[in-house]
């Protein structure tokens, strides 16, 4: 209601770091300024649902191994995660190996990305010569289905969500990415479809 404040939130996740976002039972605690503006009361809500926390909270904290990894707006957690753990835990996505071209450019299998987020290497792999590597996080909304694109990927799995599909696509290298596709594009498993990049936020971390 108009007289109810939103909450601030804290996620308390499990300790198994890899692909933590795919676990079904990460514990989450939402706490903060819920309740009535007139009375100034506070409230606490416990949830296991990231989407519920995002919808109810002005800020969300992600905790891991007893420490807060990031305390921020839901938008920032999703598009500008401060650590790899937060990037892996929040939302959906996959990491792809990347070559640093410059302080604002990286190249991945699907093409070149530009962004304002600081990269682990600022001068580019060719100049640096240390042989280090980075990985880029691609969200499903970063990969666009485009029938006219010469870049093709194979549909491996698909999840129907009403207004859209989440496709799991296999690239030529054998790596997989996720794509958010309108539901009227109902492609068969094993079919090759055209895709292209449309990423506004470049999220990079040192390779593991």
CSV table of C-alpha atoms in Angstrom, one decimal:
chain,number,residue,atom,x,y,z
A,1,UNK,CA,0.0,0.0,0.0
A,2,UNK,CA,1.0,3.7,-0.3
A,3,UNK,CA,1.7,3.8,3.4
A,4,UNK,CA,4.1,0.8,3.5
A,5,UNK,CA,7.8,1.1,3.1
A,6,UNK,CA,10.0,-1.3,1.1
A,7,UNK,CA,12.5,-3.5,3.0
A,8,UNK,CA,16.3,-3.7,2.8
A,9,UNK,CA,17.4,-7.3,2.4
A,10,UNK,CA,20.2,-9.7,3.2
A,11,UNK,CA,20.8,-13.0,1.4
A,12,UNK,CA,22.6,-15.7,3.4
A,13,UNK,CA,23.7,-18.3,0.9
A,14,UNK,CA,25.2,-21.7,1.3
A,15,UNK,CA,28.9,-22.4,1.3
A,16,UNK,CA,29.2,-24.4,-2.0
A,17,UNK,CA,30.5,-21.6,-4.2
A,18,UNK,CA,30.3,-23.0,-7.7
A,19,UNK,CA,27.0,-22.3,-9.5
A,20,UNK,CA,25.4,-21.2,-6.2
A,21,UNK,CA,22.6,-19.4,-8.0
A,22,UNK,CA,21.3,-22.7,-9.2
A,23,UNK,CA,20.8,-24.2,-5.8
A,24,UNK,CA,17.2,-24.6,-4.7
A,25,UNK,CA,17.5,-23.7,-1.1
A,26,UNK,CA,19.7,-20.7,-0.4
A,27,UNK,CA,18.6,-19.2,2.8
A,28,UNK,CA,17.7,-15.5,2.6
A,29,UNK,CA,16.8,-13.0,5.2
A,30,UNK,CA,15.1,-9.7,4.4
A,31,UNK,CA,15.2,-7.1,7.1
A,32,UNK,CA,14.8,-3.4,7.5
A,33,UNK,CA,12.3,-0.6,7.0
A,34,UNK,CA,9.1,-2.4,6.4
A,35,UNK,CA,5.9,-1.4,8.2
A,36,UNK,CA,4.1,1.9,8.5
A,37,UNK,CA,5.6,5.3,7.8
A,38,UNK,CA,3.4,6.9,10.4
A,39,UNK,CA,4.4,4.6,13.2
A,40,UNK,CA,8.1,4.2,12.1
A,41,UNK,CA,8.0,0.5,12.8
A,42,UNK,CA,10.3,-2.0,11.2
A,43,UNK,CA,9.7,-5.6,10.0
A,44,UNK,CA,11.6,-8.7,9.0
A,45,UNK,CA,10.8,-11.1,6.2
A,46,UNK,CA,12.5,-14.4,5.5
A,47,UNK,CA,12.5,-15.6,1.9
A,48,UNK,CA,14.3,-18.2,-0.3
A,49,UNK,CA,13.3,-16.3,-3.5
A,50,UNK,CA,15.7,-13.8,-5.1
A,51,UNK,CA,12.9,-12.4,-7.2
A,52,UNK,CA,10.8,-11.8,-4.1
A,53,UNK,CA,13.7,-10.0,-2.5
A,54,UNK,CA,14.3,-7.9,-5.6
A,55,UNK,CA,10.6,-6.9,-5.7
A,56,UNK,CA,10.4,-6.0,-2.0
A,57,UNK,CA,13.8,-4.5,-1.3
A,58,UNK,CA,15.5,-1.2,-1.9
A,59,UNK,CA,18.9,-2.8,-1.2
A,60,UNK,CA,20.0,-6.4,-1.0
A,61,UNK,CA,23.1,-7.8,0.7
A,62,UNK,CA,24.7,-11.0,-0.5
A,63,UNK,CA,26.6,-12.9,2.2
A,64,UNK,CA,29.1,-15.7,1.7
A,65,UNK,CA,31.3,-17.5,4.3
A,66,UNK,CA,30.1,-15.1,7.0
A,67,UNK,CA,30.8,-11.9,5.2
A,68,UNK,CA,28.8,-9.5,3.1
A,69,UNK,CA,30.1,-9.7,-0.5
A,70,UNK,CA,28.0,-6.8,-1.7
A,71,UNK,CA,25.3,-4.5,-0.3
A,72,UNK,CA,23.5,-2.7,-3.1
A,73,UNK,CA,20.4,-2.0,-5.1
A,74,UNK,CA,19.1,-5.1,-6.9
A,75,UNK,CA,19.9,-3.4,-10.3
A,76,UNK,CA,23.6,-3.1,-9.3
A,77,UNK,CA,23.8,-6.6,-8.0
A,78,UNK,CA,22.6,-7.9,-11.3
A,79,UNK,CA,24.4,-5.6,-13.7
A,80,UNK,CA,27.5,-4.6,-11.6
A,81,UNK,CA,28.3,-7.5,-9.3
A,82,UNK,CA,31.3,-6.6,-7.1
A,83,UNK,CA,32.7,-10.2,-6.9
A,84,UNK,CA,32.5,-13.3,-8.9
A,85,UNK,CA,30.5,-15.0,-6.2
A,86,UNK,CA,27.8,-12.3,-6.4
A,87,UNK,CA,27.8,-12.6,-10.2
A,88,UNK,CA,27.4,-16.4,-10.0
A,89,UNK,CA,24.8,-16.3,-7.3
A,90,UNK,CA,22.4,-13.6,-8.6
A,91,UNK,CA,20.3,-14.4,-11.6
A,92,UNK,CA,21.3,-16.6,-14.5
A,93,UNK,CA,24.3,-16.6,-16.7
A,94,UNK,CA,27.4,-18.3,-17.9
A,95,UNK,CA,31.1,-17.3,-18.0
A,96,UNK,CA,33.0,-17.3,-21.3
A,97,UNK,CA,36.7,-16.9,-21.7
A,98,UNK,CA,37.8,-13.5,-23.0
A,99,UNK,CA,40.8,-11.7,-24.4
A,100,UNK,CA,41.4,-8.2,-23.1
A,101,UNK,CA,41.9,-5.8,-26.0
A,102,UNK,CA,42.1,-2.5,-24.1
A,103,UNK,CA,40.9,-0.9,-20.8
A,104,UNK,CA,37.3,-0.9,-22.1
A,105,UNK,CA,37.2,-3.7,-24.7
A,106,UNK,CA,37.2,-7.5,-24.5
A,107,UNK,CA,36.7,-10.1,-27.2
A,108,UNK,CA,34.8,-13.4,-26.7
A,109,UNK,CA,33.7,-16.1,-29.1
A,110,UNK,CA,30.5,-14.2,-30.0
A,111,UNK,CA,32.3,-10.9,-30.7
A,112,UNK,CA,33.7,-7.8,-29.1
A,113,UNK,CA,32.2,-6.1,-26.1
A,114,UNK,CA,32.7,-2.6,-24.8
A,115,UNK,CA,32.1,-1.4,-21.3
A,116,UNK,CA,32.9,1.0,-18.5
A,117,UNK,CA,33.5,-1.6,-15.8
A,118,UNK,CA,37.2,-1.8,-14.8
A,119,UNK,CA,38.9,-4.9,-16.2
A,120,UNK,CA,41.6,-7.0,-14.4
A,121,UNK,CA,44.0,-6.1,-17.2
A,122,UNK,CA,44.0,-2.5,-18.4
A,123,UNK,CA,46.4,-2.6,-21.3
A,124,UNK,CA,45.3,-5.6,-23.3
A,125,UNK,CA,46.6,-9.2,-23.5
A,126,UNK,CA,48.7,-8.6,-26.6
A,127,UNK,CA,50.7,-5.8,-24.9
A,128,UNK,CA,50.8,-7.4,-21.4
A,129,UNK,CA,52.2,-10.8,-22.5
A,130,UNK,CA,51.6,-12.4,-19.0
A,131,UNK,CA,49.3,-15.0,-20.4
A,132,UNK,CA,46.6,-14.3,-17.9
A,133,UNK,CA,43.0,-14.7,-18.8
A,134,UNK,CA,39.6,-13.2,-17.9
A,135,UNK,CA,36.1,-14.4,-18.2
A,136,UNK,CA,33.0,-12.5,-19.1
A,137,UNK,CA,29.6,-13.1,-17.6
A,138,UNK,CA,26.8,-13.3,-20.2
A,139,UNK,CA,23.2,-13.0,-19.0
A,140,UNK,CA,20.3,-14.5,-21.0
A,141,UNK,CA,19.2,-11.0,-22.1
A,142,UNK,CA,22.7,-10.3,-23.5
A,143,UNK,CA,22.2,-12.9,-26.3
A,144,UNK,CA,19.6,-11.9,-28.8
A,145,UNK,CA,17.8,-14.3,-31.3
A,146,UNK,CA,18.3,-12.9,-34.8
A,147,UNK,CA,17.3,-15.0,-37.8
A,148,UNK,CA,19.4,-12.7,-40.1
A,149,UNK,CA,22.6,-13.2,-38.1
A,150,UNK,CA,25.4,-15.3,-39.6
A,151,UNK,CA,26.4,-16.5,-36.1
A,152,UNK,CA,24.6,-19.7,-35.3
A,153,UNK,CA,24.1,-21.8,-32.2
A,154,UNK,CA,22.3,-25.1,-31.6
A,155,UNK,CA,19.3,-25.3,-29.3
A,156,UNK,CA,20.2,-27.8,-26.6
A,157,UNK,CA,17.4,-27.1,-24.0
A,158,UNK,CA,14.5,-24.7,-23.6
A,159,UNK,CA,12.3,-23.6,-20.7
A,160,UNK,CA,8.9,-22.1,-21.6
A,161,UNK,CA,7.9,-19.2,-19.3
A,162,UNK,CA,4.8,-18.0,-20.9
A,163,UNK,CA,5.9,-14.8,-22.6
A,164,UNK,CA,9.4,-16.1,-23.4
A,165,UNK,CA,11.8,-19.0,-23.5
A,166,UNK,CA,15.1,-19.5,-21.9
A,167,UNK,CA,17.2,-21.3,-24.5
A,168,UNK,CA,20.4,-23.1,-23.7
A,169,UNK,CA,22.5,-22.8,-26.8
A,170,UNK,CA,25.7,-24.6,-27.8
A,171,UNK,CA,28.3,-22.5,-29.7
A,172,UNK,CA,30.7,-23.8,-32.3
A,173,UNK,CA,33.3,-24.3,-29.6
A,174,UNK,CA,31.0,-26.6,-27.6
A,175,UNK,CA,30.5,-23.9,-24.9
A,176,UNK,CA,27.0,-23.1,-23.9
A,177,UNK,CA,25.2,-19.7,-23.4
A,178,UNK,CA,21.7,-18.8,-22.3
A,179,UNK,CA,19.3,-16.7,-24.4
A,180,UNK,CA,16.0,-14.9,-23.6
A,181,UNK,CA,13.8,-15.4,-26.6
A,182,UNK,CA,10.2,-14.3,-27.2
A,183,UNK,CA,7.8,-17.3,-26.9
A,184,UNK,CA,6.6,-17.0,-30.5
A,185,UNK,CA,10.1,-18.3,-31.5
A,186,UNK,CA,9.5,-21.9,-30.7
A,187,UNK,CA,12.5,-23.7,-32.1
A,188,UNK,CA,13.1,-27.4,-31.9
A,189,UNK,CA,15.9,-29.0,-29.9
A,190,UNK,CA,18.9,-29.5,-32.1
A,191,UNK,CA,17.9,-26.7,-34.5
A,192,UNK,CA,20.5,-24.0,-35.4
A,193,UNK,CA,19.3,-20.5,-34.8
A,194,UNK,CA,20.9,-17.1,-35.5
A,195,UNK,CA,22.1,-15.1,-32.5
A,196,UNK,CA,24.0,-11.8,-31.8
A,197,UNK,CA,25.3,-10.0,-28.8
A,198,UNK,CA,23.4,-7.1,-27.2
A,199,UNK,CA,25.2,-6.6,-23.9
A,200,UNK,CA,25.1,-3.1,-22.2
A,201,UNK,CA,27.1,-4.1,-19.1
A,202,UNK,CA,30.4,-5.9,-19.5
A,203,UNK,CA,31.1,-8.1,-16.4
A,204,UNK,CA,34.6,-9.5,-16.2
A,205,UNK,CA,36.6,-11.4,-13.6
A,206,UNK,CA,39.9,-13.2,-13.5
A,207,UNK,CA,39.5,-16.7,-15.0
A,208,UNK,CA,39.3,-19.7,-12.6
